[in-house]
Coordinates of C-alpha atoms and ligand atoms in Angstrom, one line a residue:
X1 CA -11.5 -5.2 -78.8
X2 CA -9.5 -2.4 -80.4
X3 CA -11.0 -0.6 -83.5
X4 CA -8.1 -1.9 -85.7
X5 CA -8.6 -5.2 -84.9
X6 CA -12.2 -5.3 -85.8
X7 CA -11.6 -3.6 -89.0
X8 CA -9.1 -6.2 -89.6
X9 CA -11.7 -8.8 -89.0
X10 CA -14.2 -7.0 -91.1
X11 CA -11.7 -6.8 -94.1
X12 CA -10.6 -10.6 -93.7
X13 CA -14.5 -11.6 -93.7
X14 CA -15.3 -9.6 -97.0
X15 CA -12.5 -11.0 -98.8
X16 CA -13.6 -14.2 -97.7
X17 CA -17.1 -13.6 -98.8
X18 CA -15.9 -11.9 -102.2
X19 CA -13.6 -15.3 -102.4
X20 CA -16.8 -17.5 -102.1
X21 CA -18.8 -15.5 -104.5
X22 CA -15.9 -16.0 -107.1
X23 CA -15.6 -19.4 -106.2
X24 CA -19.3 -19.7 -106.8
X25 CA -19.2 -18.3 -110.1
X26 CA -16.2 -20.6 -111.0
X27 CA -18.0 -23.5 -110.1
X28 CA -20.9 -22.5 -111.9
X29 CA -19.1 -22.2 -115.3
X30 CA -17.7 -25.6 -115.1
X31 CA -20.7 -27.4 -113.6
X32 CA -23.7 -27.4 -115.8
X33 CA -25.2 -30.6 -114.1
X34 CA -27.9 -28.7 -112.3
X35 CA -28.4 -31.4 -109.5
X36 CA -24.5 -31.2 -108.7
X37 CA -23.1 -29.1 -105.9
X38 CA -19.9 -28.9 -103.8
X39 CA -19.2 -26.6 -101.1
X40 CA -16.8 -23.6 -102.2
X41 CA -14.0 -24.6 -99.8
X42 CA -13.7 -28.0 -101.6
X43 CA -13.3 -26.4 -104.9
X44 CA -10.8 -23.9 -103.4
X45 CA -8.7 -26.7 -102.1
X46 CA -8.7 -28.2 -105.6
X47 CA -7.7 -24.8 -107.4
X48 CA -5.0 -24.3 -105.0
X49 CA -3.4 -27.7 -105.3
X50 CA -3.7 -27.5 -109.2
X51 CA -4.0 -24.0 -110.4
X52 CA -4.7 -24.5 -114.0
X53 CA -7.2 -27.1 -113.9
X54 CA -9.5 -25.6 -116.4
X55 CA -7.8 -26.4 -119.6
X56 CA -7.8 -29.8 -121.9
X57 CA -4.1 -30.0 -121.2
X58 CA -4.7 -30.0 -117.4
X59 CA -7.4 -32.7 -118.0
X60 CA -5.1 -34.5 -120.1
X61 CA -2.5 -34.5 -117.3
X62 CA -4.7 -35.8 -114.6
X63 CA -6.4 -38.7 -116.5
X64 CA -5.4 -42.4 -117.7
X65 CA -7.8 -44.2 -119.8
X66 CA -8.1 -47.7 -119.5
X67 CA -9.8 -49.8 -122.1
X68 CA -10.7 -53.0 -120.8
X69 CA -14.2 -54.1 -122.3
X70 CA -13.8 -55.0 -125.9
X71 CA -13.6 -58.3 -127.9
X72 CA -10.5 -59.0 -129.8
X73 CA -13.0 -60.4 -132.7
X74 CA -14.9 -57.5 -133.3
X75 CA -13.9 -53.9 -131.9
X76 CA -13.3 -50.4 -132.4
X77 CA -10.4 -49.7 -130.0
X78 CA -8.1 -47.7 -132.5
X79 CA -11.1 -45.7 -133.6
X80 CA -12.3 -45.0 -130.0
X81 CA -8.6 -43.7 -129.3
X82 CA -8.6 -41.5 -132.4
X83 CA -11.8 -40.0 -131.4
X84 CA -10.5 -39.5 -127.6
X85 CA -7.5 -37.8 -129.0
X86 CA -9.5 -35.2 -131.0
X87 CA -11.0 -33.9 -127.5
X88 CA -8.0 -34.8 -125.3
X89 CA -5.0 -35.2 -127.7
X90 CA -2.1 -37.3 -126.3
X91 CA -4.2 -38.7 -123.2
X92 CA -2.2 -42.0 -121.8
X93 CA -4.2 -44.9 -122.7
X94 CA -3.8 -48.3 -121.3
X95 CA -5.4 -51.3 -123.4
X96 CA -6.0 -54.3 -121.1
X97 CA -6.7 -57.6 -122.6
X98 CA -6.9 -61.3 -120.9
X99 CA -4.1 -62.1 -123.5
X100 CA -2.3 -60.0 -126.4
X101 CA -5.2 -58.8 -128.7
X102 CA -5.3 -61.0 -131.8
X103 CA -5.8 -59.8 -134.5
X104 CA -3.3 -57.0 -133.4
X105 CA -4.4 -53.5 -132.8
X106 CA -3.3 -51.1 -135.3
X107 CA -2.2 -48.2 -132.8
X108 CA -0.6 -45.2 -134.0
X109 CA 2.9 -44.9 -133.0
X110 CA 2.7 -41.4 -132.0
X111 CA -0.1 -42.2 -129.6
X112 CA 0.8 -42.7 -126.0
X113 CA -1.0 -46.1 -125.8
X114 CA 0.3 -49.4 -124.1
X115 CA -1.3 -52.7 -124.6
X116 CA -0.9 -55.0 -121.4
X117 CA -1.7 -58.5 -121.4
X118 CA -3.0 -60.0 -118.0
X119 CA -1.9 -63.2 -118.7
X120 CA 1.7 -63.2 -117.5
X121 CA 4.7 -63.9 -120.0
X122 CA 7.4 -65.9 -118.5
X123 CA 10.0 -63.3 -120.3
X124 CA 8.6 -60.6 -118.8
X125 CA 8.6 -59.4 -115.0
X126 CA 5.8 -59.5 -112.3
X127 CA 4.6 -56.1 -112.8
X128 CA 4.4 -56.5 -116.6
X129 CA 0.9 -58.2 -116.3
X130 CA -0.2 -55.9 -113.8
X131 CA -1.2 -52.9 -115.1
X132 CA -2.0 -50.8 -112.2
X133 CA 1.7 -50.0 -111.8
X134 CA 1.5 -48.0 -115.0
X135 CA -1.0 -45.6 -114.0
X136 CA 0.6 -42.4 -112.8
X137 CA -2.2 -39.9 -113.1
X138 CA -4.4 -39.1 -110.4
X139 CA -7.6 -40.3 -112.2
X140 CA -8.6 -43.2 -114.3
X141 CA -11.5 -43.2 -116.9
X142 CA -12.5 -47.0 -117.6
X143 CA -13.9 -46.6 -121.1
X144 CA -15.8 -49.0 -122.9
X145 CA -15.1 -50.0 -126.4
X146 CA -16.7 -47.3 -128.9
X147 CA -17.3 -44.6 -126.0
X148 CA -16.6 -41.3 -127.3
X149 CA -16.2 -38.6 -124.7
X150 CA -18.0 -35.3 -126.2
X151 CA -16.4 -32.8 -124.4
X152 CA -13.3 -32.4 -121.9
X153 CA -15.1 -30.1 -119.6
X154 CA -17.3 -33.6 -118.7
X155 CA -14.2 -35.1 -117.3
X156 CA -13.4 -31.6 -115.5
X157 CA -16.6 -31.8 -113.7
X158 CA -15.9 -35.2 -112.8
X159 CA -12.5 -34.4 -111.2
X160 CA -14.3 -31.7 -109.3
X161 CA -17.1 -33.7 -108.2
X162 CA -14.2 -36.4 -107.0
X163 CA -12.3 -33.7 -105.4
X164 CA -14.9 -33.3 -102.6
X165 CA -14.2 -36.6 -101.4
X166 CA -16.5 -38.8 -99.4
X167 CA -20.0 -38.6 -100.9
X168 CA -19.1 -40.0 -104.2
X169 CA -16.3 -42.3 -105.1
X170 CA -17.0 -42.8 -108.8
X171 CA -18.8 -40.9 -111.7
X172 CA -20.7 -43.0 -114.3
X173 CA -21.5 -41.6 -117.8
X174 CA -23.7 -43.8 -119.9
X175 CA -22.7 -44.7 -123.7
X176 CA -25.1 -44.7 -126.6
X177 CA -28.7 -43.7 -126.5
X178 CA -30.0 -45.4 -123.7
X179 CA -30.0 -44.1 -120.2
X180 CA -28.4 -45.9 -117.4
X181 CA -30.9 -47.8 -115.1
X182 CA -30.9 -47.7 -111.3
X183 CA -30.9 -50.7 -109.3
X184 CA -30.3 -51.6 -105.7
X185 CA -28.1 -54.3 -104.6
X186 CA -27.4 -56.3 -101.6
X187 CA -24.1 -58.3 -101.5
X188 CA -24.2 -61.0 -98.6
X189 CA -20.7 -62.8 -98.8
X190 CA -21.8 -64.8 -95.6
X191 CA -24.7 -66.4 -97.6
X192 CA -22.8 -66.3 -100.9
X193 CA -25.6 -64.5 -102.3
X194 CA -26.4 -61.3 -104.3
X195 CA -29.7 -59.7 -104.7
X196 CA -30.7 -57.2 -107.0
X197 CA -33.9 -55.0 -107.4
X198 CA -35.2 -52.2 -109.6
X199 CA -34.5 -48.9 -107.6
X200 CA -36.2 -45.3 -107.9
X201 CA -34.0 -43.2 -110.2
X202 CA -34.7 -40.0 -108.5
X203 CA -34.0 -41.1 -105.1
X204 CA -30.4 -41.1 -105.6
X205 CA -29.6 -44.3 -103.8
X206 CA -28.6 -46.4 -106.5
X207 CA -26.2 -49.3 -105.7
X208 CA -25.3 -49.9 -109.4
X209 CA -26.3 -48.3 -112.6
X210 CA -26.7 -50.7 -115.4
X211 CA -26.3 -50.2 -119.2
X212 CA -23.1 -49.2 -121.0
X213 CA -21.2 -46.7 -119.3
X214 CA -18.0 -45.3 -118.4
X215 CA -16.4 -45.0 -115.2
X216 CA -14.3 -42.2 -113.6
X217 CA -12.6 -42.4 -110.3
X218 CA -9.7 -41.8 -108.4
X219 CA -6.6 -43.9 -109.2
X220 CA -6.0 -44.7 -105.3
X221 CA -9.7 -46.1 -105.2
X222 CA -9.0 -48.0 -108.4
X223 CA -5.9 -49.5 -106.8
X224 CA -7.9 -50.4 -103.7
X225 CA -10.3 -52.8 -105.8
X226 CA -9.8 -56.4 -105.0
X227 CA -9.9 -57.0 -108.9
X228 CA -9.8 -53.9 -110.9
X229 CA -9.7 -55.5 -114.3
X230 CA -12.5 -58.0 -113.8
X231 CA -15.1 -57.8 -116.7
X232 CA -17.4 -57.2 -117.3
X233 CA -16.2 -54.0 -115.9
X234 CA -19.1 -52.0 -114.5
X235 CA -20.9 -55.0 -112.8
X236 CA -17.3 -56.3 -111.3
X237 CA -17.1 -52.5 -110.1
X238 CA -20.4 -52.2 -108.6
X239 CA -20.3 -55.0 -106.6
X240 CA -17.0 -54.1 -105.1
X241 CA -18.1 -50.8 -104.8
X242 CA -21.0 -51.7 -103.0
X243 CA -18.7 -53.9 -100.3
X244 CA -16.9 -50.7 -99.9
X245 CA -19.9 -48.8 -99.4
X246 CA -19.0 -46.5 -102.3
X247 CA -21.7 -44.3 -104.2
X248 CA -21.4 -43.5 -107.7
X249 CA -22.8 -40.3 -109.2
X250 CA -24.7 -40.7 -112.6
X251 CA -23.8 -37.8 -115.0
X252 CA -27.1 -38.0 -117.0
X253 CA -26.3 -35.1 -119.0
X254 CA -23.0 -36.1 -120.4
X255 CA -24.0 -39.3 -122.3
X256 CA -21.3 -40.3 -124.3
X257 CA -21.8 -41.0 -128.2
X258 CA -20.7 -44.1 -130.0
X259 CA -17.7 -44.2 -132.5
X260 CA -19.4 -47.2 -134.2
X261 CA -22.0 -50.1 -133.7
X262 CA -20.3 -53.2 -133.2
X263 CA -21.5 -56.7 -133.6
X264 CA -23.2 -56.3 -137.0
X265 CA -22.6 -60.0 -137.8
X266 CA -25.1 -62.1 -135.8
X267 CA -22.4 -64.5 -134.8
X268 CA -20.4 -61.8 -133.3
X269 CA -23.2 -60.8 -131.4
X270 CA -24.1 -64.2 -130.0
X271 CA -20.3 -64.6 -129.1
X272 CA -20.2 -61.5 -127.3
X273 CA -23.2 -62.3 -125.4
X274 CA -21.8 -65.7 -124.5
X275 CA -18.5 -64.4 -123.4
X276 CA -19.9 -61.8 -121.2
X277 CA -22.3 -64.1 -119.4
X278 CA -19.1 -66.4 -118.9
X279 CA -17.3 -63.7 -117.6
X280 CA -19.7 -62.5 -115.2
X281 CA -20.1 -66.2 -113.9
X282 CA -16.5 -66.8 -113.4
X283 CA -16.3 -63.5 -111.6
X284 CA -19.3 -64.7 -109.3
X285 CA -17.6 -68.2 -108.9
X286 CA -14.2 -66.5 -108.2
X287 CA -15.4 -64.2 -105.5
X288 CA -17.9 -66.6 -103.8
X289 CA -21.2 -65.4 -105.2
X290 CA -23.0 -68.5 -105.8
X291 CA -26.8 -67.1 -106.0
X292 CA -27.9 -64.1 -107.7
X293 CA -31.6 -63.0 -106.8
X294 CA -32.8 -61.2 -109.8
X295 CA -35.4 -58.3 -109.2
X296 CA -38.3 -60.4 -110.7
X297 CA -37.6 -62.8 -107.8
X298 CA -35.8 -65.7 -110.1
X299 CA -32.5 -66.9 -108.8
X300 CA -29.5 -68.1 -110.7
X301 CA -27.1 -70.3 -108.9
X302 CA -23.2 -70.3 -109.7
X303 CA -22.6 -73.3 -107.7
X304 CA -22.4 -77.2 -107.2
X305 CA -25.1 -79.3 -109.3
X306 CA -25.6 -82.8 -109.9
X307 CA -22.8 -82.9 -112.0
X308 CA -20.0 -81.0 -110.3
X309 CA -18.3 -81.9 -107.0
X310 CA -19.6 -80.9 -103.6
X311 CA -18.3 -77.2 -103.3
X312 CA -16.4 -77.8 -100.1
X313 CA -13.9 -80.4 -98.8
X314 CA -13.6 -83.1 -96.0
X315 CA -15.2 -82.1 -92.9
X316 CA -12.9 -81.8 -89.8
X317 CA -14.0 -81.7 -86.4
X318 CA -17.8 -80.9 -87.5
X319 CA -16.7 -77.6 -89.0
X320 CA -16.7 -76.9 -92.7
X321 CA -13.8 -75.2 -94.0
X322 CA -16.1 -72.1 -94.9
X323 CA -17.0 -71.6 -91.5
X324 CA -13.2 -70.5 -90.7
X325 CA -13.5 -67.8 -93.5
X326 CA -17.1 -66.4 -91.6
X327 CA -19.1 -67.8 -94.4
X328 CA -22.0 -70.2 -94.3
X329 CA -23.2 -73.3 -96.1
X330 CA -23.4 -72.2 -100.0
X331 CA -26.9 -71.6 -101.1
X332 CA -26.7 -74.2 -103.9
X333 CA -25.8 -76.8 -101.5
X334 CA -28.6 -76.0 -99.3
X335 CA -30.7 -76.0 -102.1
X336 CA -29.2 -79.6 -103.1
X337 CA -30.0 -80.8 -99.5
X338 CA -33.6 -79.8 -99.2
X339 CA -34.1 -81.5 -102.6
X340 CA -32.2 -84.8 -101.4
X341 CA -34.1 -84.6 -97.8
X342 CA -37.5 -84.3 -99.6
X343 CA -36.8 -87.1 -101.9
X344 CA -35.7 -89.4 -99.3
X345 CA -38.5 -88.6 -97.0
X346 CA -40.9 -89.2 -99.8
X347 CA -39.4 -92.8 -100.3
X348 CA -39.3 -93.7 -96.7
X349 CA -42.7 -92.7 -96.3
X350 CA -44.2 -94.7 -99.2
X351 CA -41.9 -97.8 -97.9
X352 CA -43.3 -97.4 -94.5
X353 CA -40.1 -96.8 -92.7
X354 CA -40.3 -95.0 -89.2
X355 CA -38.2 -92.3 -89.3
X356 CA -37.5 -88.9 -87.4
X357 CA -35.1 -85.8 -87.8
X358 CA -32.3 -85.9 -85.6
X359 CA -29.5 -83.5 -84.1
X360 CA -28.9 -80.3 -86.0
X361 CA -31.7 -80.9 -88.8
X362 CA -34.5 -81.2 -86.0
X363 CA -32.8 -78.0 -84.4
X364 CA -33.1 -76.3 -87.9
X365 CA -36.6 -77.3 -88.1
X366 CA -37.5 -76.0 -84.4
X367 CA -35.7 -72.6 -85.2
X368 CA -37.0 -71.9 -88.7
X369 CA -38.3 -74.8 -90.6
X370 CA -35.2 -75.3 -92.6
X371 CA -31.5 -76.5 -92.5
X372 CA -29.3 -74.3 -90.3
X373 CA -27.5 -72.3 -92.4
X374 CA -24.1 -73.3 -91.8
X375 CA -25.0 -77.1 -91.6
X376 CA -23.7 -79.4 -94.4
X377 CA -25.8 -82.6 -94.1
X378 CA -29.3 -83.7 -92.7
X379 CA -29.4 -86.4 -90.1
X380 CA -32.2 -88.8 -89.8
X381 CA -32.8 -91.6 -87.4
X382 CA -34.8 -94.8 -88.3
X383 CA -36.0 -98.1 -86.7
X384 CA -33.6 -100.5 -87.5
X385 CA -36.2 -103.2 -87.9
X386 CA -38.0 -101.2 -90.7
X387 CA -34.9 -101.7 -93.0
X388 CA -36.3 -104.9 -94.3
X389 CA -39.5 -103.3 -95.4
X390 CA -37.6 -101.0 -97.4
X391 CA -36.4 -102.0 -100.9
X392 CA -34.0 -98.9 -101.3
X393 CA -32.3 -99.8 -97.8
X394 CA -32.0 -103.5 -98.6
X395 CA -30.2 -102.9 -102.0
X396 CA -28.3 -100.1 -100.0
X397 CA -27.1 -102.7 -97.7
X398 CA -25.4 -104.9 -100.2
X399 CA -23.9 -102.0 -102.4
X400 CA -24.2 -98.5 -103.5
X401 CA -26.7 -97.8 -106.1
X402 CA -28.1 -94.9 -108.3
X403 CA -32.0 -94.5 -107.9
X404 CA -34.3 -93.6 -110.5
X405 CA -33.9 -89.9 -110.0
X406 CA -29.9 -89.9 -109.7
X407 CA -29.5 -90.1 -106.0
X408 CA -26.8 -92.4 -104.5
X409 CA -27.9 -94.9 -101.8
X410 CA -25.2 -96.7 -99.9
X411 CA -24.3 -97.9 -96.7
X412 CA -21.7 -95.6 -95.2
X413 CA -18.2 -96.8 -94.9
X414 CA -17.7 -94.8 -91.7
X415 CA -20.0 -97.2 -89.6
X416 CA -23.5 -98.7 -89.6
X417 CA -25.6 -96.4 -91.2
X418 CA -26.7 -95.3 -94.4
X419 CA -26.1 -92.2 -96.7
X420 CA -28.1 -90.8 -99.6
X421 CA -26.0 -88.5 -101.8
X422 CA -27.3 -85.9 -104.1
X423 CA -25.6 -87.6 -107.1
X424 CA -22.9 -89.5 -108.3
X425 CA -20.4 -86.7 -108.3
X426 CA -22.2 -84.3 -105.6
X427 CA -21.6 -86.0 -102.3
X428 CA -23.9 -83.5 -100.3
X429 CA -25.9 -86.2 -98.2
X430 CA -28.7 -87.2 -96.0
X431 CA -27.5 -89.8 -93.3
X432 CA -30.1 -92.4 -91.9
X433 CA -28.8 -93.8 -88.6
X434 CA -30.8 -97.1 -87.7
X435 CA -31.5 -97.2 -83.8
X436 CA -33.2 -99.9 -82.0
X437 CA -35.2 -100.0 -78.6
X438 CA -33.4 -101.6 -75.5
X439 CA -35.4 -101.4 -72.5
X440 CA -37.3 -98.4 -73.5
X441 CA -34.0 -96.7 -74.6
X442 CA -33.1 -95.9 -78.2
X443 CA -29.6 -97.1 -78.9
X444 CA -27.4 -97.7 -82.2
X445 CA -24.1 -99.5 -83.0
X446 CA -22.2 -96.6 -84.5
X447 CA -21.5 -93.2 -82.4
X448 CA -20.0 -90.0 -83.5
X449 CA -17.3 -88.3 -81.0
X450 CA -17.7 -85.2 -82.6
X451 CA -21.4 -85.0 -82.2
X452 CA -22.3 -84.2 -78.4
X453 CA -26.0 -84.9 -79.3
X454 CA -25.3 -88.3 -80.6
X455 CA -26.4 -89.9 -77.5
X456 CA -29.1 -92.7 -76.6
X457 CA -32.6 -91.3 -75.6
X458 CA -35.9 -92.5 -74.2
X459 CA -38.1 -94.2 -76.7
X460 CA -41.0 -92.3 -75.6
X461 CA -40.1 -89.5 -77.8
X462 CA -40.9 -91.6 -80.7
X463 CA -44.2 -92.8 -79.2
X464 CA -46.0 -91.3 -81.2
X465 CA -43.6 -89.5 -83.8
X466 CA -45.1 -86.0 -84.6
X467 CA -44.9 -84.0 -87.7
X468 CA -42.9 -80.7 -88.1
X469 CA -42.5 -78.4 -90.9
X470 CA -38.9 -78.6 -92.9
X471 CA -37.5 -77.7 -96.1
X472 CA -41.2 -77.1 -97.2
X473 CA -42.6 -80.4 -96.1
X474 CA -44.1 -81.8 -93.1
X475 CA -41.3 -84.3 -92.0
X476 CA -41.6 -86.8 -89.3
X477 CA -40.3 -85.9 -85.8
X478 CA -40.0 -86.9 -82.1
X479 CA -42.8 -85.8 -80.0
X480 CA -41.9 -82.8 -77.5
X481 CA -39.4 -81.5 -79.7
X482 CA -38.0 -79.0 -77.4
X483 CA -37.6 -81.7 -74.9
X484 CA -35.7 -83.7 -77.0
X485 CA -33.5 -81.1 -78.2
X486 CA -32.5 -79.9 -74.8
X487 CA -32.1 -83.4 -73.6
X488 CA -29.6 -84.1 -76.4
X489 CA -27.9 -80.4 -76.6
X490 CA -28.6 -79.1 -73.3
X491 CA -30.9 -76.1 -72.1
X492 CA -32.0 -73.3 -74.1
X493 CA -30.7 -74.8 -77.5
X494 CA -33.3 -73.8 -79.7
X495 CA -32.8 -70.0 -78.7
X496 CA -28.9 -69.9 -78.8
X497 CA -27.5 -70.3 -82.3
X498 CA -24.0 -71.3 -82.3
X499 CA -21.6 -73.1 -84.6
X500 CA -20.9 -76.7 -83.5
X501 CA -17.0 -76.0 -82.3
X502 CA -18.0 -72.3 -82.2
X503 CA -14.7 -71.7 -80.1
X504 CA -12.6 -72.3 -83.1
X505 CA -13.8 -69.5 -85.2
X506 CA -13.6 -66.6 -82.5
Ligands
NAG1 C1 -1.4 -34.2 -130.8 O1 -0.3 -34.6 -130.1 C2 0.7 -34.7 -131.1 C3 1.9 -35.0 -130.3 O2 1.6 -35.4 -128.7 C4 1.1 -33.9 -132.1 O3 2.1 -34.3 -132.8 C5 -0.2 -33.5 -132.7 O4 -0.1 -32.6 -133.7 C6 -1.3 -33.4 -132.1 N1 -2.4 -33.1 -132.8 C7 -3.3 -32.4 -132.7 C8 -4.6 -32.1 -133.2 O5 -3.2 -31.3 -131.7
NAG2 C1 9.6 -54.5 -115.5 O1 9.2 -54.4 -116.8 C2 9.0 -53.2 -117.3 C3 9.1 -53.1 -118.9 O2 9.8 -54.1 -119.5 C4 10.2 -52.3 -116.9 O3 9.6 -50.8 -117.2 C5 10.0 -52.2 -115.3 O4 11.3 -51.4 -114.9 C6 10.3 -53.4 -114.8 N1 10.2 -53.5 -113.5 C7 11.0 -54.1 -112.4 C8 10.6 -54.1 -111.2 O5 12.0 -54.7 -113.0
NAG3 C1 -39.4 -41.9 -106.7 O1 -39.2 -41.3 -105.7 C2 -39.7 -40.0 -105.6 C3 -39.0 -39.0 -104.6 O2 -38.4 -39.6 -103.5 C4 -41.2 -40.2 -105.5 O3 -41.9 -38.6 -105.6 C5 -41.9 -40.9 -106.9 O4 -43.0 -41.3 -106.6 C6 -40.8 -42.3 -106.7 N1 -41.1 -42.9 -107.9 C7 -41.4 -44.5 -107.9 C8 -41.6 -45.1 -109.1 O5 -41.3 -45.0 -106.9

């Protein structure tokens, strides 16, 4: 290698080193959050693209503020913007309401503020009620009502943090005196379920920061949310972020102040709380989260109840609609089915009706002592001759009736069998199929073409009946469960778990 070339490389190297040192110093200036780090190269890119990024003006040009979380009946939106303008005068603000806020917000005409209603107006075009199209800046700051940005440099730091794309997709800044709390979150859309847990703050692995907060992110990320304007904003955002495997950085030291305290009137406080719960519940329902398991182990259900219809439609080809969406039976339905099953079994036992788990229900019991996660009813066989012993079944034979606990007993319209429904409104059900013995073979009068397991079988499986653990109780079952199931479904059925018509969903 020629001396000249070597010298050139040395010079190039020294320039590089000097540059890195320079960048490190620059970086240090903006970033006072000590645990925060970005590599010199990333900062360099930021600076080359946007040379004057260290002034309030440059921050103003990069950020659109969105105010979504406020109540029209009690808010400080105007004061919030006034305070924002003392730090970042002229920043574009979009106030997003479900409807046009009433009473109207007294926004200063000189401010760059737009008020958008998500409720479409027939006189306006499609984009008018979709404010994502109005964001022209690279970043958005979603600011809750009353939050006060303390210094423009805090946003500057957030811009740099998000510039090093990949690690963090949003920055959270707490509002008020309380620090945000770290939670773990698991969202399982297949099971319609979300599980929350308290997590370790210092571990840096928070799926959700809880508490009043502002969220700062790239506009392109904001645009990629399924529902960017859902409320309460933070909760809805963290669920969507989790499903996208985004991480959110909490800027602990930049806590925002409050412009003023809201809801001093108890009635307003109550109203706000109730509305927040309604919003969250409608977000869950809309996006298919029907059970939320809290960190204390309690579960809230957001699905069907005794007074609502079953949450899926008529079943065609033994394949409920949710299977086509890659989902399993909603947890509230499984819960209702378990409840109905326990109720029915206790009555059959009291009335001395010999019964046994059939088909998919027995399969579920053999696999994991429960209803199969995508099954939608419970099937039971009974001895036809025992019907006369049971007041419940005898009554059901002559007409549908509601028992003392609200379950509906009836003779099915589809054939010679009984159906017990969860309630008059909710038609989740347990089916009771009467069999009789004919020369040692158990047979019946109604068969289901779509159920290949619906066949005759030797009576020896019922002599004697045995017990198997199912939905939290000991239920009656054929003896030799494995042999019985393999007789009906084929060999190895307990081990290979498949949807009924699994080929249709592949
Ligand atoms: C803020 O900006 C407006 C115009 O955008 C200007 O009229 C006003 O004087 C500015 N206020 C301050 C305090 O800079
Ligand atoms: C929709 O309406 C807004 C406001 O009236 C207007 O600025 C925008 O250009 C319109 N968009 C289209 C696609 O017509
Ligand atoms: C949190 O994590 C840190 C380090 O990972 C550990 O030292 C600390 O004991 C943990 N705290 C709790 C409450 O688990």
